[in-house]
Amino acid sequence: MSLTILGCHSATPRTFAHPTSQYLEINNRRFLIDCGEGTQVQLRKYKIKFSTIGHIFISHLHGDHFFGLIGLISTFGLLNRKNDLHIYAPTGLKEIILLQLKTSNSWPQFDIIFHELTSSKSELIFEDDKMEVFTIPLEHRVYTNGYLFKEKVGERKLNINAIKKYSEIEICDYQNLKDGKDFVKANGQLITNEQLTFNPNKPLSYAFCSDTVYKPEITSIIKKVDLLYHESTFLKDRQETAVRTKHSTAEEAAKIAKEAKVGQLILGHYSSRYEDLNLFKKEAETVFDNVTLAKEGKTIKIDSKIPDELIIAHQN
Amino acid sequence: MSLTILGCHSATPRTFAHPTSQYLEINNRRFLIDCGEGTQVQLRKYKIKFSTIGHIFISHLHGDHFFGLIGLISTFGLLNRKNDLHIYAPTGLKEIILLQLKTSNSWPQFDIIFHELTSSKSELIFEDDKMEVFTIPLEHRVYTNGYLFKEKVGERKLNINAIKKYSEIEICDYQNLKDGKDFVKANGQLITNEQLTFNPNKPLSYAFCSDTVYKPEITSIIKKVDLLYHESTFLKDRQETAVRTKHSTAEEAAKIAKEAKVGQLILGHYSSRYEDLNLFKKEAETVFDNVTLAKEGKTIKIDSKIPDELIIAHQN
């Protein structure tokens, strides 16, 4: 799993401070999360092959989270994209995008499938054989969702040393073993799957939470994710402003991370009022240990977690 | 008069190739012409005090000429702009902008006055005491206008040496002289204005023409402008593509410049197919002498033209 920060500042784009956008590669799926103005330029700058992005998730309809989408779609059109593009966003974005394509008389050759979100409860919005994506209902000045990206449990790992002891087991049986099935010998003797395989890799998960006031109710949804991005527009010196504008402080983001027992916390969506971003890290670290600052162009990689017994087997 | 190129490439924004936008200062008026994605970042990059822009002119509703407008308007809102903003554009842009402001629930505190253009003839769309702006009807795949910015004739210049000969002329009479009035002495003797003043500065003018197929009919509108920007998306090696996509070649842009007897030609809106932009200059120079290549961040200055007799007076 690899997350690249394309922009992590709040509100107005500046030369070195782009609004929110993230590119997530997980299990060979490529997702774009939010798309502030200039996102297509950031994708080029960081040499991301963005033509393979199939699904775009927009948290809410404030400009710093979606003004770059129409430009990206137009560029897909100019690049002769053929594959479907799925867009998950609050109701309203579809009308905005279609009006602009109609007015500029530039319908692309590919289909755009809008998934308009309205629910205030967490729901499954994307699923294939390897991944699930859920909404994380947030609370901001307009209807807002975070997104939870979860790998499904993968195949069991073959224990080749154990398998070799049984000459009856052939290569054509391997997929059944990976699928968790026991092996039955010709004489009817059963060899349980646990004797022949290791547990699968632990599925990875990423939760994106922006923009939102401090909302501890989300911790049950994002419990134990490997990686959590949680907005921290302010430090606690501006707690009142955070509440009024429905944003979070670095301390509050860390409280969410701690309560949800996540692996790593990424902070971002910094207000332009702050020059020294290290203050965000320091404030969060008073509550939670593993804190990273989002920074344009930074890529955070999380390796698949190999099950403990496989590590032990390798060591022996 | 000073023109700053914020972007001069066609179609999709890239890291070092921004779509069309220009900032024009003329007679203390500040105008923005076209507003491709990322224009607000370019304005910051080139340290332009963009809060004083009062009038924005959009040539046509292809994305590379207007996708940056909604972001700029939002930023004006965040910066607490109070002054009216006038937008001159084809019908359709108003609906696009208002829909986005409504959906994101972020109405700015200032008024936006849309001037929706529909005419296929040149018309006066802006006038104050010092300036006039006219449309230049162009021919592209969608309804498109260029814009002609013209200074009005200014005040006459006082000929101080001549005035000093007449002790009856007091400072409170100067404005009348600047306005072209003759002076009448107490004894009824008339001193003609020509004896006391020089001609005013020659008014400056700038014509912006993008995007368009070669359209010689516009030369009568832009006759003898000091500065002409004319798109040259292609070289003549792609004449056919130019005709089909309703764009111009560098040679055609130069023909317009020559026919209209303009002072200086600026080329731009280069297709990304070309790596060596100097080829555009070379091709145009086979037809017209004074050719400049638009380049991001380049500022082209034209000084007010001092009337000949004032230069002679200074030399004596």
XYZ file of C-alpha atoms in Angstrom:
632
model
C 0.000 0.000 0.000
C 1.394 3.328 -1.003
C -0.128 6.769 -0.391
C 1.207 9.862 -2.195
C 0.294 13.314 -0.918
C -0.452 15.625 -3.870
C -1.683 18.514 -1.767
C -2.262 18.956 1.955
C -3.024 22.598 2.647
C -6.365 24.180 3.340
C -8.333 26.649 1.249
C -6.485 28.667 -1.382
C -3.787 27.169 -3.600
C -0.431 28.896 -3.436
C 2.787 28.258 -5.303
C 4.048 25.738 -2.783
C 0.833 24.864 -1.001
C -1.689 22.863 -2.957
C -5.158 21.975 -1.733
C -6.184 18.447 -0.762
C -5.521 15.508 -3.038
C -4.074 12.050 -2.429
C -3.207 9.139 -4.658
C -3.598 5.664 -3.158
C -2.217 2.437 -4.598
C -3.452 -0.607 -2.750
C -3.570 -4.177 -3.981
C -2.921 -2.969 -7.550
C -5.930 -0.647 -7.391
C -5.367 3.053 -8.047
C -7.602 5.558 -6.282
C -7.637 9.345 -6.220
C -8.983 10.990 -3.075
C -10.137 14.609 -3.367
C -9.041 16.770 -6.254
C -8.294 20.419 -5.457
C -7.316 22.877 -8.198
C -4.048 21.904 -9.852
C -4.248 18.188 -8.997
C -3.555 17.150 -12.590
C -0.351 19.175 -12.557
C 0.678 17.578 -9.255
C 0.028 14.101 -10.703
C 2.367 14.937 -13.592
C 4.943 16.524 -11.298
C 5.199 13.374 -9.202
C 5.210 11.176 -12.320
C 2.079 9.243 -11.445
C 0.559 7.351 -14.349
C -2.822 8.857 -13.716
C -4.555 7.419 -16.748
C -5.013 4.186 -14.772
C -7.018 5.846 -12.017
C -10.449 4.275 -12.227
C -12.136 5.603 -9.086
C -12.152 9.085 -7.620
C -13.492 9.812 -4.133
C -14.511 13.375 -3.253
C -15.076 14.097 0.443
C -17.213 17.224 0.136
C -18.054 20.087 -2.158
C -15.832 22.847 -0.884
C -13.694 24.131 -3.724
C -10.333 23.160 -2.263
C -11.437 19.522 -2.519
C -12.918 19.376 -6.023
C -12.085 22.371 -8.267
C -9.400 20.322 -10.039
C -11.764 17.524 -11.070
C -13.240 19.089 -14.205
C -9.746 19.813 -15.526
C -8.616 16.247 -14.848
C -11.689 14.835 -16.600
C -11.072 17.110 -19.604
C -7.477 15.957 -19.771
C -8.593 12.312 -19.650
C -10.771 13.192 -22.645
C -7.902 14.816 -24.547
C -5.725 11.780 -23.814
C -8.398 9.570 -25.440
C -9.200 7.618 -22.312
C -11.600 4.764 -23.008
C -12.093 3.165 -19.566
C -15.020 4.029 -17.309
C -14.386 6.593 -14.596
C -16.237 6.184 -11.298
C -16.760 9.243 -9.127
C -18.000 8.976 -5.548
C -19.153 12.318 -4.188
C -21.982 14.142 -2.470
C -25.011 14.962 -4.590
C -24.360 18.112 -6.596
C -21.014 17.323 -8.173
C -22.586 15.414 -11.057
C -24.605 18.476 -12.070
C -21.501 20.716 -11.854
C -19.361 18.418 -13.993
C -22.016 17.654 -16.602
C -22.938 21.332 -16.996
C -19.322 22.223 -17.737
C -18.834 19.389 -20.213
C -22.062 20.370 -21.951
C -21.261 24.091 -22.078
C -17.747 23.556 -23.408
C -19.105 21.010 -25.876
C -16.408 18.550 -24.901
C -17.996 15.223 -24.006
C -15.294 12.651 -23.397
C -15.292 9.273 -25.128
C -15.385 7.362 -21.846
C -18.292 6.885 -19.452
C -18.398 8.762 -16.186
C -20.373 6.911 -13.547
C -21.398 9.103 -10.658
C -22.123 7.527 -7.297
C -23.989 10.267 -5.466
C -23.748 9.968 -1.705
C -26.426 11.140 0.692
C -26.358 8.767 3.660
C -25.348 9.869 7.143
C -24.349 6.312 8.004
C -21.243 4.415 6.965
C -21.948 2.387 3.837
C -20.094 0.077 1.490
C -19.700 1.992 -1.802
C -17.096 -0.056 -3.681
C -16.289 -3.749 -3.684
C -14.345 -6.105 -5.899
C -12.533 -9.385 -5.243
C -9.710 -7.735 -3.315
C -10.985 -4.438 -1.895
C -13.814 -2.733 -0.106
C -14.374 0.989 0.348
C -16.713 2.382 3.007
C -17.803 5.928 3.735
C -16.908 7.523 7.075
C -19.621 10.069 7.916
C -17.910 13.267 9.060
C -19.257 16.547 10.385
C -18.352 19.740 8.558
C -20.127 22.863 7.313
C -21.435 20.911 4.321
C -22.234 17.196 3.899
C -18.892 15.360 4.118
C -17.580 11.813 4.046
C -14.221 10.320 4.782
C -13.340 7.037 3.086
C -12.099 3.733 4.478
C -10.109 1.545 2.074
C -9.833 -2.078 3.226
C -8.120 -5.024 1.658
C -10.112 -8.232 1.850
C -8.504 -11.228 3.516
C -6.265 -12.776 0.891
C -5.404 -16.395 0.070
C -3.747 -18.689 2.595
C 0.018 -19.174 2.096
C 1.254 -22.648 1.108
C 3.527 -24.365 3.660
C 5.715 -26.031 1.040
C 7.784 -27.964 3.591
C 4.635 -29.531 5.033
C 3.113 -30.209 1.597
C 6.248 -32.031 0.414
C 5.644 -34.712 3.031
C 2.564 -35.832 1.109
C 3.434 -37.094 -2.383
C -0.300 -37.305 -3.188
C -0.647 -33.519 -3.180
C -0.111 -32.189 -6.675
C 0.276 -28.647 -8.004
C -3.300 -28.723 -9.265
C -4.425 -29.031 -5.618
C -2.656 -25.857 -4.516
C -5.493 -23.443 -5.277
C -7.865 -25.494 -3.099
C -5.346 -25.305 -0.269
C -4.946 -21.533 -0.762
C -8.744 -21.296 -0.592
C -8.693 -22.976 2.833
C -9.868 -26.450 1.906
C -8.597 -29.591 3.653
C -6.915 -32.345 1.625
C -8.440 -35.822 1.483
C -6.142 -38.679 0.527
C -7.262 -41.546 -1.711
C -7.593 -43.751 1.413
C -10.026 -41.238 2.910
C -7.532 -39.799 5.409
C -8.059 -36.089 5.995
C -5.180 -33.637 6.290
C -6.499 -30.371 7.691
C -5.736 -27.138 5.848
C -3.961 -25.744 8.930
C -1.326 -28.476 8.570
C -0.588 -27.435 4.954
C -0.892 -23.642 4.928
C -0.102 -20.490 6.835
C -2.532 -17.680 7.570
C -2.875 -15.133 4.754
C -1.274 -11.715 4.896
C -3.118 -9.461 7.286
C -5.265 -7.120 5.159
C -4.131 -3.495 5.057
C -6.423 -0.557 5.556
C -6.348 3.219 5.115
C -8.794 5.777 6.481
C -9.024 9.279 5.016
C -10.801 11.822 7.231
C -11.095 15.395 5.927
C -12.708 17.873 6.681
C -14.360 17.413 10.064
C -14.885 18.747 13.511
C -13.623 16.381 16.265
C -16.001 13.428 15.970
C -15.081 10.497 18.251
C -18.019 8.465 16.860
C -15.883 7.579 13.823
C -13.382 5.567 15.861
C -15.570 2.458 15.701
C -15.481 2.589 11.888
C -11.735 3.129 11.560
C -10.699 0.792 14.403
C -7.111 -0.465 14.006
C -6.541 0.807 10.480
C -2.889 0.697 9.503
C -2.883 4.291 8.338
C -5.131 7.191 9.266
C -5.090 10.598 7.611
C -6.968 13.004 9.839
C -7.230 16.680 9.118
C -5.648 19.096 11.595
C -6.420 22.523 10.250
C -5.519 24.186 13.541
C -3.472 23.791 16.692
C -5.263 23.870 20.015
C -4.426 27.570 20.375
C -7.301 28.061 17.944
C -9.662 25.490 19.465
C -12.567 27.917 19.277
C -11.985 28.639 15.583
C -11.782 24.896 14.953
C -15.173 24.323 16.560
C -16.746 27.313 14.818
C -15.470 26.356 11.334
C -15.972 22.623 12.023
C -12.343 21.633 11.729
C -10.030 19.695 14.052
C -6.864 20.469 15.966
C -3.731 18.314 15.861
C -4.470 17.170 19.412
C -7.964 16.085 18.427
C -6.693 14.179 15.399
C -4.265 12.369 17.719
C -7.080 11.544 20.149
C -8.984 9.886 17.305
C -5.847 7.944 16.335
C -5.272 6.802 19.905
C -8.894 5.846 20.571
C -9.082 3.923 17.270
C -5.710 2.259 17.962
C -4.454 2.974 14.446
C -0.949 2.114 13.276
C 0.141 5.519 12.030
C -1.399 8.992 11.940
C -0.858 11.458 9.089
C -1.742 15.099 9.726
C -2.667 17.652 7.045
C -5.017 20.383 5.767
C -2.927 22.960 7.613
C -4.278 26.475 7.895
C -2.087 29.076 6.182
C -1.960 30.889 9.546
C 0.833 28.547 10.670
C 4.362 28.783 9.346
C 6.043 26.078 11.434
C 4.273 22.827 10.619
C 6.401 20.895 13.121
C 4.166 22.357 15.813
C 1.375 20.108 14.497
C 3.537 17.021 14.946
C 4.633 18.075 18.421
C 1.089 18.751 19.574
C -0.185 15.403 18.241
C 2.745 13.497 19.772
C 1.651 14.531 23.250
C -1.277 12.121 22.710
C -0.173 9.567 20.077
C 3.276 8.214 19.205
C 3.401 7.468 15.473
C 2.686 10.803 13.783
C 3.710 11.851 10.268
C 3.203 15.261 8.663
C 1.618 15.211 5.204
C 3.925 16.973 2.756
C 3.503 17.467 -0.970
C 5.153 14.687 -2.909
C 5.680 12.508 0.158
C 4.857 8.822 -0.315
C 3.982 6.709 2.716
C 4.423 2.985 2.132
C 3.003 0.239 4.300
C 4.158 -3.301 3.551
C 1.778 -6.217 3.616
C 1.886 -7.754 7.053
C 3.298 -11.242 6.873
C 1.626 -13.556 9.408
C 3.736 -14.354 12.463
C 3.904 -18.125 11.873
C 5.310 -17.556 8.378
C 8.076 -15.407 9.819
C 8.850 -18.138 12.351
C 8.862 -20.777 9.572
C 11.318 -18.682 7.559
C 13.574 -18.280 10.575
C 13.699 -22.061 11.176
C 0.813 49.603 -20.648
C 2.136 46.342 -19.334
C 1.043 42.813 -20.279
C 2.112 39.798 -18.198
C 1.766 36.307 -19.636
C 0.499 33.921 -16.930
C 0.000 30.974 -19.258
C 0.355 30.548 -23.003
C 0.022 26.863 -23.832
C -2.941 25.077 -25.299
C -5.177 22.467 -23.724
C -3.896 20.554 -20.698
C -1.913 22.201 -17.911
C 1.504 20.702 -17.273
C 4.120 21.527 -14.681
C 5.800 24.146 -16.837
C 3.051 24.820 -19.373
C 0.000 26.626 -18.070
C -3.126 27.303 -20.099
C -4.121 30.758 -21.299
C -4.234 33.721 -18.956
C -2.898 37.264 -19.223
C -2.790 40.204 -16.852
C -3.035 43.669 -18.422
C -2.262 46.955 -16.711
C -3.203 49.940 -18.807
C -3.862 53.476 -17.631
C -3.990 52.259 -14.013
C -6.731 49.743 -14.895
C -6.093 46.088 -14.115
C -7.670 43.477 -16.356
C -7.443 39.692 -16.398
C -7.885 38.002 -19.772
C -8.832 34.313 -19.741
C -8.324 32.189 -16.654
C -7.158 28.602 -17.228
C -6.691 26.197 -14.324
C -3.982 27.357 -11.935
C -4.223 31.060 -12.851
C -4.481 32.113 -9.204
C -1.227 30.292 -8.455
C 0.442 31.993 -11.432
C -0.769 35.404 -10.202
C 0.862 34.697 -6.842
C 4.015 33.318 -8.433
C 4.558 36.495 -10.431
C 3.682 38.654 -7.403
C 0.728 40.384 -9.016
C -1.561 42.135 -6.556
C -4.583 40.428 -7.985
C -7.083 41.718 -5.449
C -7.249 44.927 -7.507
C -8.436 43.158 -10.658
C -11.911 44.511 -11.279
C -12.711 43.115 -14.720
C -12.157 39.635 -16.133
C -12.575 38.866 -19.829
C -13.125 35.251 -20.911
C -12.744 34.534 -24.620
C -14.670 31.262 -24.812
C -15.861 28.327 -22.765
C -13.212 25.736 -23.465
C -11.744 24.570 -20.179
C -8.191 25.774 -20.810
C -9.564 29.329 -20.853
C -11.855 29.348 -17.800
C -11.386 26.387 -15.399
C -9.327 28.586 -13.046
C -12.043 31.218 -12.636
C -14.130 29.529 -9.929
C -10.999 29.038 -7.808
C -9.979 32.669 -8.227
C -13.469 33.863 -7.267
C -13.426 31.600 -4.190
C -10.065 32.992 -3.176
C -11.358 36.553 -3.596
C -14.112 35.503 -1.194
C -11.681 34.060 1.359
C -9.599 37.245 1.136
C -12.704 39.264 2.069
C -12.891 41.175 -1.175
C -15.558 43.856 -1.086
C -15.332 45.443 -4.561
C -17.577 44.418 -7.444
C -16.136 41.922 -9.905
C -17.178 42.233 -13.544
C -16.964 39.166 -15.757
C -17.334 39.396 -19.536
C -17.910 36.003 -21.109
C -20.113 34.001 -23.438
C -23.506 32.972 -22.106
C -23.144 29.853 -19.976
C -20.329 30.842 -17.652
C -22.665 32.613 -15.238
C -24.655 29.408 -14.716
C -21.449 27.387 -14.174
C -20.047 29.804 -11.592
C -23.287 30.371 -9.709
C -24.036 26.633 -9.517
C -20.638 25.983 -7.924
C -20.942 28.831 -5.432
C -24.430 27.630 -4.498
C -23.425 23.953 -4.154
C -20.370 24.713 -2.028
C -22.458 27.147 0.023
C -19.757 29.785 -0.303
C -21.304 33.002 -1.566
C -18.713 35.753 -1.533
C -19.347 39.109 0.123
C -18.786 41.030 -3.108
C -21.065 41.330 -6.120
C -20.259 39.481 -9.306
C -21.674 41.230 -12.345
C -21.831 38.988 -15.378
C -21.842 40.558 -18.833
C -23.029 37.719 -21.032
C -21.925 38.071 -24.623
C -23.888 36.759 -27.584
C -23.261 39.169 -30.458
C -21.381 38.175 -33.580
C -20.437 41.795 -34.216
C -17.806 43.886 -32.460
C -19.377 45.824 -29.603
C -18.294 48.218 -26.877
C -18.558 46.288 -23.601
C -16.627 48.485 -21.158
C -16.069 52.222 -20.965
C -14.879 54.666 -18.372
C -13.182 58.071 -18.560
C -9.872 56.633 -19.747
C -10.563 53.285 -21.433
C -12.763 51.418 -23.851
C -12.958 47.668 -24.422
C -14.494 46.168 -27.555
C -15.153 42.545 -28.505
C -13.374 41.060 -31.512
C -15.636 38.343 -32.980
C -13.498 35.266 -33.661
C -14.274 31.928 -35.242
C -13.615 28.776 -33.237
C -15.424 25.537 -32.445
C -17.534 27.364 -29.860
C -18.649 31.012 -29.652
C -15.487 33.055 -29.080
C -14.461 36.694 -28.723
C -11.134 38.430 -28.650
C -10.899 41.731 -26.796
C -9.581 45.115 -27.855
C -8.376 47.412 -25.061
C -8.081 51.073 -26.113
C -6.973 54.112 -24.196
C -9.041 57.201 -24.850
C -7.280 60.346 -26.018
C -5.861 61.983 -22.901
C -5.452 65.624 -21.862
C -3.372 68.076 -23.870
C 0.128 68.758 -22.442
C 0.896 72.253 -21.151
C 3.593 74.168 -23.061
C 5.000 75.864 -19.969
C 7.497 77.991 -21.904
C 4.691 79.428 -24.032
C 2.346 79.927 -21.070
C 5.014 81.881 -19.124
C 4.915 84.600 -21.768
C 1.403 85.492 -20.613
C 1.337 86.709 -17.016
C -2.494 86.710 -17.127
C -2.581 82.897 -17.279
C -2.828 81.508 -13.767
C -2.565 77.968 -12.440
C -6.347 77.793 -12.077
C -6.572 78.177 -15.874
C -4.421 75.116 -16.587
C -7.215 72.535 -16.554
C -9.104 74.512 -19.209
C -5.986 74.530 -21.358
C -5.496 70.763 -20.856
C -9.129 70.322 -21.901
C -8.346 72.120 -25.201
C -9.913 75.508 -24.503
C -8.452 78.760 -25.860
C -7.460 81.559 -23.456
C -9.182 84.939 -23.630
C -7.323 87.901 -22.103
C -9.116 90.670 -20.155
C -8.829 92.923 -23.208
C -10.695 90.319 -25.279
C -7.612 89.101 -27.167
C -7.762 85.356 -27.889
C -4.744 83.055 -27.564
C -5.495 79.767 -29.282
C -5.014 76.532 -27.380
C -2.492 75.324 -29.956
C -0.169 78.178 -28.934
C -0.245 77.065 -25.282
C -0.331 73.257 -25.364
C 1.075 70.187 -27.089
C -0.934 67.274 -28.412
C -1.780 64.614 -25.806
C 0.019 61.271 -25.617
C -1.058 58.967 -28.391
C -3.502 56.442 -26.888
C -2.206 52.891 -26.548
C -4.116 49.799 -27.561
C -3.897 46.031 -27.114
C -5.778 43.330 -29.010
C -6.116 39.790 -27.633
C -7.152 37.165 -30.200
C -7.509 33.564 -28.999
C -8.716 30.994 -30.097
C -9.546 31.383 -33.766
C -9.150 30.080 -37.237
C -7.421 32.545 -39.612
C -9.989 35.335 -39.924
C -8.778 38.349 -41.934
C -12.074 40.160 -41.290
C -10.795 41.146 -37.835
C -8.009 43.340 -39.218
C -10.366 46.303 -39.610
C -11.195 46.132 -35.865
C -7.601 45.842 -34.660
C -6.075 48.265 -37.166
C -2.771 49.744 -35.954
C -2.966 48.483 -32.387
C 0.337 48.818 -30.572
C 0.296 45.219 -29.418
C -1.473 42.192 -30.843
C -1.603 38.775 -29.208
C -2.733 36.275 -31.814
C -2.918 32.558 -31.165
C -0.638 30.297 -33.159
C -1.469 26.805 -32.039
C 0.300 25.245 -35.014
C 3.004 25.818 -37.588
C 2.071 25.662 -41.234
C 3.207 22.022 -41.363
C -0.123 21.333 -39.688
C -2.223 23.755 -41.742
C -4.919 21.150 -42.230
C -5.188 20.406 -38.495
C -5.383 24.139 -37.867
C -8.329 24.499 -40.238
C -10.080 21.409 -38.901
C -9.720 22.405 -35.219
C -10.302 26.097 -36.032
C -6.924 27.318 -34.885
C -4.247 29.434 -36.607
C -0.675 28.900 -37.706
C 2.188 31.249 -36.865
C 2.239 32.391 -40.489
C -1.465 33.231 -40.386
C -1.061 35.170 -37.141
C 1.706 37.163 -38.827
C -0.496 37.840 -41.859
C -3.126 39.325 -39.562
C -0.441 41.463 -37.873
C 0.871 42.687 -41.214
C -2.534 43.418 -42.714
C -3.622 45.277 -39.567
C -0.295 47.168 -39.449
C 0.131 46.500 -35.727
C 3.193 47.574 -33.763
C 4.187 44.231 -32.269
C 2.894 40.663 -32.530
C 2.902 38.196 -29.633
C 2.439 34.522 -30.434
C 1.081 31.871 -28.064
C -1.311 28.969 -27.371
C 1.316 26.565 -28.639
C 0.309 22.979 -29.212
C 2.193 20.516 -27.007
C 3.236 18.755 -30.235
C 6.052 21.287 -30.677
C 9.178 21.261 -28.546
C 11.126 24.088 -30.176
C 9.001 27.219 -29.829
C 11.520 29.291 -31.766
C 10.104 27.744 -34.904
C 6.927 29.770 -34.301
C 8.924 33.004 -34.233
C 10.881 32.080 -37.337
C 7.773 31.189 -39.304
C 5.995 34.415 -38.336
C 9.061 36.535 -39.130
C 8.904 35.481 -42.767
C 5.776 37.686 -42.940
C 6.061 40.274 -40.144
C 9.082 41.846 -38.471
C 8.290 42.548 -34.836
C 7.414 39.158 -33.347
C 7.634 38.121 -29.681
C 6.990 34.664 -28.232
C 4.642 34.569 -25.260
C 6.402 32.931 -22.318
C 5.141 32.369 -18.805
C 6.092 35.225 -16.521
C 7.194 37.478 -19.390
C 6.040 41.090 -19.148
C 5.768 43.171 -22.314
C 5.815 46.905 -21.666
C 4.768 49.593 -24.107
C 5.490 53.183 -23.095
C 3.003 55.942 -23.705
C 3.831 57.548 -27.000
C 4.947 61.108 -26.439
C 3.788 63.381 -29.257
C 6.524 64.399 -31.719
C 6.287 68.158 -31.052
C 6.853 67.582 -27.335
C 10.021 65.622 -28.095
C 11.214 68.482 -30.324
C 10.382 71.016 -27.593
C 12.418 69.004 -25.076
C 15.339 68.785 -27.458
C 15.407 72.581 -27.957
